[in-house]
């Protein structure tokens, strides 16, 4: 009898365990199915800072965050590749040269090299068409307004080559816009936001149909750009300052104002922008926020030793906060993969996006809401920017 009781207990325990495992598996499968049905648009990836030096994005096992196999595993439908121009090119007037090299690495080093996996896209319609064909839409955004060398003609040339957004600054204040990276640094010539020429840049971007990107800009530059632009604007890779108080993130007031004009904040996965613990520890490592630093192995090693990583839950918290402040139509994804030293536990590289879908479903987000965050909002914003350009060019 006692043996039977024991057997019953063992059986019931094992049944309970089996059932819970089965439930968990079906949740995973459901999340996976939902994830595969999404059009996921990531508005910022810096693998280009490596492909420009010959790095092969088609190599499936590598030490970075991004490669073709991982992009497919992660279900990425459209990728904005960063045409990142370091401020170091300003000194000798080499910014335009570098911009063209970076554009070439996307067009030639990625898309032309892997035509079965990527197709170059420049419009929202392109993204949807390419996604339906089962390929990854490749788009380009310039990182660093100094890329135009204070010349609207170059801005137009970049648009013609396929550039569809430009961050008005990188970590450096340029001749026409203040950056969050040096806004409090003595000795830097500041402008209190945008200069009159900076406002012309914004208006020319409107006329062309290029998205105005305020990631990296000083707060005043954001407010000036928002006031000047006749189309909605984006933050291609920024998170929430209310949860992680760093100048690269957006305040609640900024998120609300951006949203009111139809804009989108694309949440950045950099540990130091997600978690104040990571941000504080990161301050002890030199140059820890520079993208394209993949070659600086010693700094990376030091960073990983000293900085506790953020987590998938932190990413969900930033998305949730931005949705609470700006609404469900104002939030997207701008991972910054391969542009940062530290990525969150559970979201280590582009292959891990399905984990985010699972976490958002667990948080109570509907399929429809996630669809907006993953791509719907960005497509809507792109169409608004395209419509404004069409309208302005017709008049
Ligand atoms: Zn950046």
XYZ file of C-alpha atoms and ligand atoms in Angstrom:
396
model
C 0.000 0.000 0.000
C 2.751 2.337 0.992
C 4.593 1.410 -2.178
C 1.458 2.146 -4.219
C 1.052 5.536 -2.546
C 4.653 6.357 -3.303
C 4.156 5.236 -6.893
C 1.062 7.451 -7.137
C 2.981 10.425 -5.789
C 5.877 9.799 -8.167
C 3.429 9.402 -11.074
C 1.485 12.547 -10.259
C 4.678 14.542 -9.856
C 5.997 13.269 -13.165
C 2.651 13.919 -14.920
C 2.633 17.454 -13.557
C 6.158 17.984 -14.809
C 5.356 16.489 -18.198
C 2.310 18.713 -18.575
C 4.159 21.890 -17.670
C 6.971 21.036 -20.071
C 4.414 20.394 -22.833
C 2.758 23.763 -22.113
C 6.091 25.511 -22.234
C 6.906 23.854 -25.543
C 3.632 24.882 -27.097
C 4.197 28.470 -25.926
C 7.598 28.382 -27.556
C 6.100 26.991 -30.761
C 3.332 29.581 -30.741
C 5.830 32.391 -30.219
C 7.982 30.955 -33.001
C 5.000 30.791 -35.393
C 3.995 34.362 -34.566
C 7.592 35.523 -34.937
C 7.888 33.948 -38.404
C 4.694 35.731 -39.512
C 6.141 39.164 -38.664
C 7.904 41.618 -40.932
C 10.785 42.586 -38.644
C 12.567 45.813 -39.579
C 15.705 46.654 -37.604
C 16.700 50.276 -38.242
C 20.338 50.106 -37.117
C 23.110 47.558 -37.594
C 26.834 48.363 -37.717
C 28.249 45.183 -39.294
C 29.184 47.516 -42.187
C 32.092 48.856 -40.121
C 33.583 45.373 -40.530
C 32.411 44.448 -44.051
C 34.086 47.642 -45.280
C 37.377 45.994 -44.289
C 36.544 42.779 -46.126
C 34.669 40.903 -43.393
C 32.410 38.264 -44.933
C 28.765 38.569 -43.802
C 28.093 35.221 -45.507
C 30.361 33.320 -43.131
C 27.917 31.587 -40.833
C 30.223 31.152 -37.850
C 31.874 34.373 -36.817
C 32.640 36.429 -33.749
C 30.207 39.274 -34.418
C 26.484 39.800 -33.879
C 25.466 39.594 -37.555
C 25.753 37.182 -40.469
C 23.408 35.879 -43.160
C 22.528 32.663 -41.317
C 21.821 34.499 -38.057
C 19.698 37.125 -39.821
C 17.556 34.289 -41.188
C 17.397 32.490 -37.847
C 16.346 35.767 -36.273
C 13.649 36.289 -38.878
C 14.935 39.733 -39.872
C 12.880 40.964 -42.837
C 14.555 44.317 -43.443
C 17.862 45.641 -42.206
C 18.978 49.247 -42.217
C 22.773 49.055 -42.456
C 24.648 51.943 -40.865
C 26.734 54.053 -43.190
C 28.778 55.125 -40.197
C 31.265 57.916 -40.742
C 33.621 58.393 -37.814
C 34.288 61.986 -36.758
C 37.974 61.217 -37.311
C 37.362 61.781 -41.047
C 36.359 65.429 -40.516
C 39.882 66.726 -39.912
C 41.220 66.114 -43.441
C 37.886 66.532 -45.255
C 37.643 62.786 -45.847
C 34.029 62.371 -44.643
C 32.491 62.182 -48.123
C 35.139 59.688 -49.230
C 34.366 57.503 -46.219
C 30.608 57.806 -46.802
C 31.050 56.477 -50.348
C 33.193 53.585 -49.084
C 30.496 52.693 -46.560
C 27.723 52.908 -49.170
C 29.821 50.648 -51.393
C 30.178 48.016 -48.686
C 26.373 47.727 -48.459
C 25.697 47.823 -52.185
C 28.689 45.732 -53.253
C 30.099 43.965 -50.172
C 26.714 42.761 -48.915
C 23.903 42.975 -51.513
C 25.821 42.271 -54.719
C 27.908 39.587 -53.006
C 24.831 37.737 -51.700
C 22.046 38.411 -54.238
C 20.057 35.355 -53.168
C 19.811 36.656 -49.614
C 19.580 40.459 -49.980
C 17.936 42.988 -52.267
C 18.545 46.721 -51.957
C 15.415 48.613 -50.872
C 14.676 52.332 -50.809
C 10.917 52.486 -50.142
C 8.308 50.927 -47.851
C 6.816 49.158 -50.887
C 10.258 47.714 -51.710
C 10.526 46.275 -48.195
C 7.148 44.541 -48.427
C 7.820 43.182 -51.932
C 11.305 41.863 -51.061
C 9.995 40.318 -47.840
C 7.302 38.462 -49.814
C 10.056 37.109 -52.094
C 11.685 35.578 -49.008
C 14.751 37.821 -49.088
C 16.103 40.387 -46.662
C 15.541 43.999 -47.702
C 18.795 45.933 -47.288
C 18.537 49.656 -46.581
C 21.049 52.355 -45.732
C 21.148 55.158 -43.183
C 24.037 57.584 -42.684
C 25.350 57.928 -39.152
C 26.892 61.373 -38.708
C 25.661 64.560 -40.429
C 29.264 65.669 -41.084
C 29.096 63.124 -43.940
C 27.613 65.818 -46.201
C 30.609 68.149 -45.624
C 28.147 71.066 -45.253
C 26.937 70.564 -48.818
C 23.310 69.954 -49.832
C 24.520 68.621 -53.188
C 26.255 65.734 -51.432
C 23.093 65.093 -49.411
C 21.191 64.751 -52.693
C 23.884 62.460 -54.131
C 23.654 60.185 -51.082
C 19.884 60.038 -51.474
C 20.328 59.006 -55.119
C 22.684 56.222 -54.006
C 19.954 54.886 -51.708
C 20.430 56.572 -48.323
C 17.074 56.821 -46.569
C 17.962 58.290 -43.176
C 20.716 60.397 -41.678
C 21.489 60.991 -38.020
C 22.009 64.761 -37.858
C 25.118 64.151 -35.735
C 27.233 61.310 -34.414
C 29.030 61.790 -31.071
C 30.574 65.001 -32.467
C 28.931 68.400 -32.864
C 29.347 69.376 -36.526
C 29.176 72.781 -38.202
C 25.374 72.893 -38.082
C 24.034 70.609 -35.296
C 24.883 69.931 -31.638
C 25.565 66.360 -30.503
C 24.673 64.699 -27.194
C 28.230 63.337 -27.217
C 30.000 66.641 -26.604
C 27.256 69.130 -25.777
C 28.794 69.857 -22.371
C 32.403 69.721 -23.527
C 34.341 72.956 -23.232
C 36.193 74.113 -26.338
C 33.599 72.716 -28.764
C 31.844 75.331 -30.924
C 28.131 74.825 -30.130
C 25.061 76.254 -31.884
C 22.227 75.831 -29.361
C 20.678 73.087 -31.518
C 20.477 73.545 -35.293
C 21.995 76.494 -37.185
C 20.020 78.113 -40.054
C 21.947 75.802 -42.432
C 21.060 72.830 -40.195
C 17.404 73.739 -40.647
C 17.970 73.846 -44.426
C 19.422 70.326 -44.214
C 16.267 69.145 -42.450
C 14.028 70.762 -45.056
C 16.066 69.333 -47.943
C 15.781 65.886 -46.343
C 11.997 66.421 -46.258
C 11.994 67.406 -49.916
C 14.089 64.403 -50.933
C 12.238 61.856 -48.802
C 15.069 61.047 -46.401
C 14.150 60.331 -42.788
C 15.486 62.775 -40.206
C 17.173 60.764 -37.487
C 17.788 62.369 -34.097
C 19.718 59.507 -32.465
C 23.003 60.947 -31.101
C 21.844 64.584 -31.274
C 21.709 66.974 -28.339
C 18.230 67.515 -26.882
C 17.969 71.024 -28.347
C 18.853 69.665 -31.805
C 15.986 67.173 -31.418
C 13.522 69.948 -30.549
C 14.723 72.132 -33.437
C 14.539 69.238 -35.918
C 11.070 68.251 -34.726
C 9.838 71.854 -35.124
C 11.451 72.272 -38.548
C 10.510 68.955 -40.170
C 7.238 68.678 -42.067
C 7.446 64.878 -41.985
C 7.587 62.601 -38.929
C 11.110 61.926 -37.664
C 12.838 58.914 -36.118
C 15.351 57.976 -33.492
C 16.934 55.027 -35.343
C 18.672 53.598 -32.247
C 17.847 55.215 -28.892
C 16.211 54.034 -25.676
C 14.402 55.653 -22.713
C 16.167 58.090 -20.384
C 13.567 57.503 -17.657
C 14.907 53.935 -17.290
C 18.560 54.577 -18.070
C 19.712 58.141 -17.579
C 22.254 58.686 -20.356
C 22.254 61.559 -22.890
C 21.904 59.102 -25.837
C 18.426 58.135 -24.638
C 15.198 60.124 -25.028
C 13.312 61.831 -22.197
C 9.600 61.156 -21.786
C 8.823 64.668 -23.093
C 10.838 63.974 -26.232
C 9.173 60.579 -26.795
C 5.702 62.107 -26.364
C 6.445 65.000 -28.746
C 8.043 62.681 -31.328
C 4.985 60.415 -31.178
C 2.572 63.323 -31.504
C 4.093 64.121 -34.908
C 3.924 60.488 -36.059
C 7.544 59.650 -35.226
C 9.048 56.380 -33.981
C 11.677 55.645 -31.302
C 13.582 52.503 -32.252
C 14.796 50.821 -29.061
C 18.571 50.279 -28.844
C 19.931 47.020 -27.330
C 23.237 48.446 -26.064
C 23.628 47.356 -22.389
C 24.823 50.841 -21.453
C 21.620 52.416 -22.802
C 19.317 49.823 -21.195
C 20.638 49.395 -17.673
C 22.029 52.056 -15.334
C 24.227 49.380 -13.745
C 25.813 48.650 -17.120
C 26.057 52.367 -17.923
C 27.816 53.155 -14.632
C 30.295 50.285 -15.018
C 30.900 51.209 -18.666
C 32.128 54.666 -17.668
C 35.301 53.024 -16.376
C 36.160 51.686 -19.819
C 37.579 54.086 -22.379
C 35.736 54.689 -25.659
C 33.167 52.068 -24.769
C 30.368 53.460 -26.940
C 32.175 53.880 -30.232
C 30.665 51.787 -33.014
C 32.917 50.024 -35.435
C 35.210 49.183 -32.601
C 35.016 45.476 -33.282
C 38.753 45.388 -33.979
C 39.672 46.919 -30.653
C 39.918 43.599 -28.904
C 41.604 44.787 -25.712
C 38.911 47.384 -25.020
C 36.156 44.868 -25.718
C 37.715 42.326 -23.372
C 38.071 44.939 -20.646
C 34.470 46.078 -21.170
C 33.088 42.554 -20.949
C 35.057 41.924 -17.779
C 33.922 45.090 -16.016
C 30.376 45.633 -17.248
C 27.435 43.483 -16.119
C 25.228 42.870 -19.171
C 21.648 44.073 -19.470
C 18.922 41.498 -20.096
C 16.061 40.673 -22.444
C 13.747 41.910 -19.666
C 15.458 45.315 -19.804
C 14.703 45.546 -23.533
C 11.055 44.664 -22.885
C 10.937 47.289 -20.098
C 12.211 50.007 -22.486
C 9.740 48.987 -25.197
C 6.939 48.952 -22.622
C 7.907 52.352 -21.234
C 8.116 53.929 -24.708
C 4.683 52.465 -25.539
C 3.234 53.886 -22.301
C 4.619 57.359 -23.091
C 4.294 57.523 -26.888
C 1.623 54.935 -27.658
C 1.770 51.658 -29.557
C 2.303 53.460 -32.906
C 5.515 55.198 -31.804
C 7.909 52.344 -30.989
C 10.209 50.178 -33.101
C 13.497 48.253 -33.049
C 16.983 49.656 -33.747
C 19.302 47.041 -32.263
C 22.745 48.627 -32.839
C 24.135 45.090 -33.228
C 27.840 45.101 -34.110
C 28.030 48.727 -33.030
C 28.270 48.004 -29.304
C 30.487 45.982 -26.996
C 27.711 44.515 -24.902
C 24.352 43.033 -25.858
C 21.652 41.815 -23.445
C 21.494 38.294 -22.044
C 18.899 36.551 -24.208
C 19.377 38.983 -27.103
C 23.047 38.424 -27.775
C 22.906 38.661 -31.579
C 20.506 38.948 -34.529
C 19.546 35.253 -34.328
C 17.901 35.805 -30.916
C 14.976 38.012 -32.036
C 12.443 35.170 -31.483
C 13.232 35.429 -27.732
C 11.997 39.021 -27.822
C 8.714 37.961 -29.408
C 8.238 35.359 -26.689
C 9.023 37.892 -23.965
C 6.623 40.480 -25.416
C 3.829 37.886 -25.645
C 4.508 36.919 -22.025
C 4.332 40.606 -21.085
C 0.814 40.637 -22.561
C 1.473 42.243 -25.941
C -0.910 41.127 -28.677
C 0.244 39.818 -32.027
C -1.080 43.004 -33.637
C 0.847 45.219 -31.208
C 4.104 43.351 -31.814
C 3.521 43.601 -35.569
C 3.462 47.401 -35.221
C 6.601 47.518 -33.070
C 8.509 45.163 -35.364
C 7.790 46.895 -38.653
C 4.329 48.392 -39.072
C 5.254 51.676 -37.427
C 8.445 52.074 -39.460
C 6.598 51.347 -42.731
C 3.946 53.923 -41.823
C 6.617 56.511 -41.029
C 8.499 55.775 -44.264
C 5.291 56.215 -46.269
C 4.604 59.556 -44.551
C 8.141 60.722 -45.413
C 7.711 59.539 -49.022
C 4.337 61.308 -49.280
C 5.752 64.595 -47.958
C 8.570 64.443 -50.537
C 6.128 63.750 -53.341
C 3.963 66.642 -52.204
C 6.902 69.055 -51.977
C 8.381 68.014 -55.311
C 5.006 68.497 -57.023
C 4.835 72.067 -55.723
Zn 25.114 55.064 -33.114
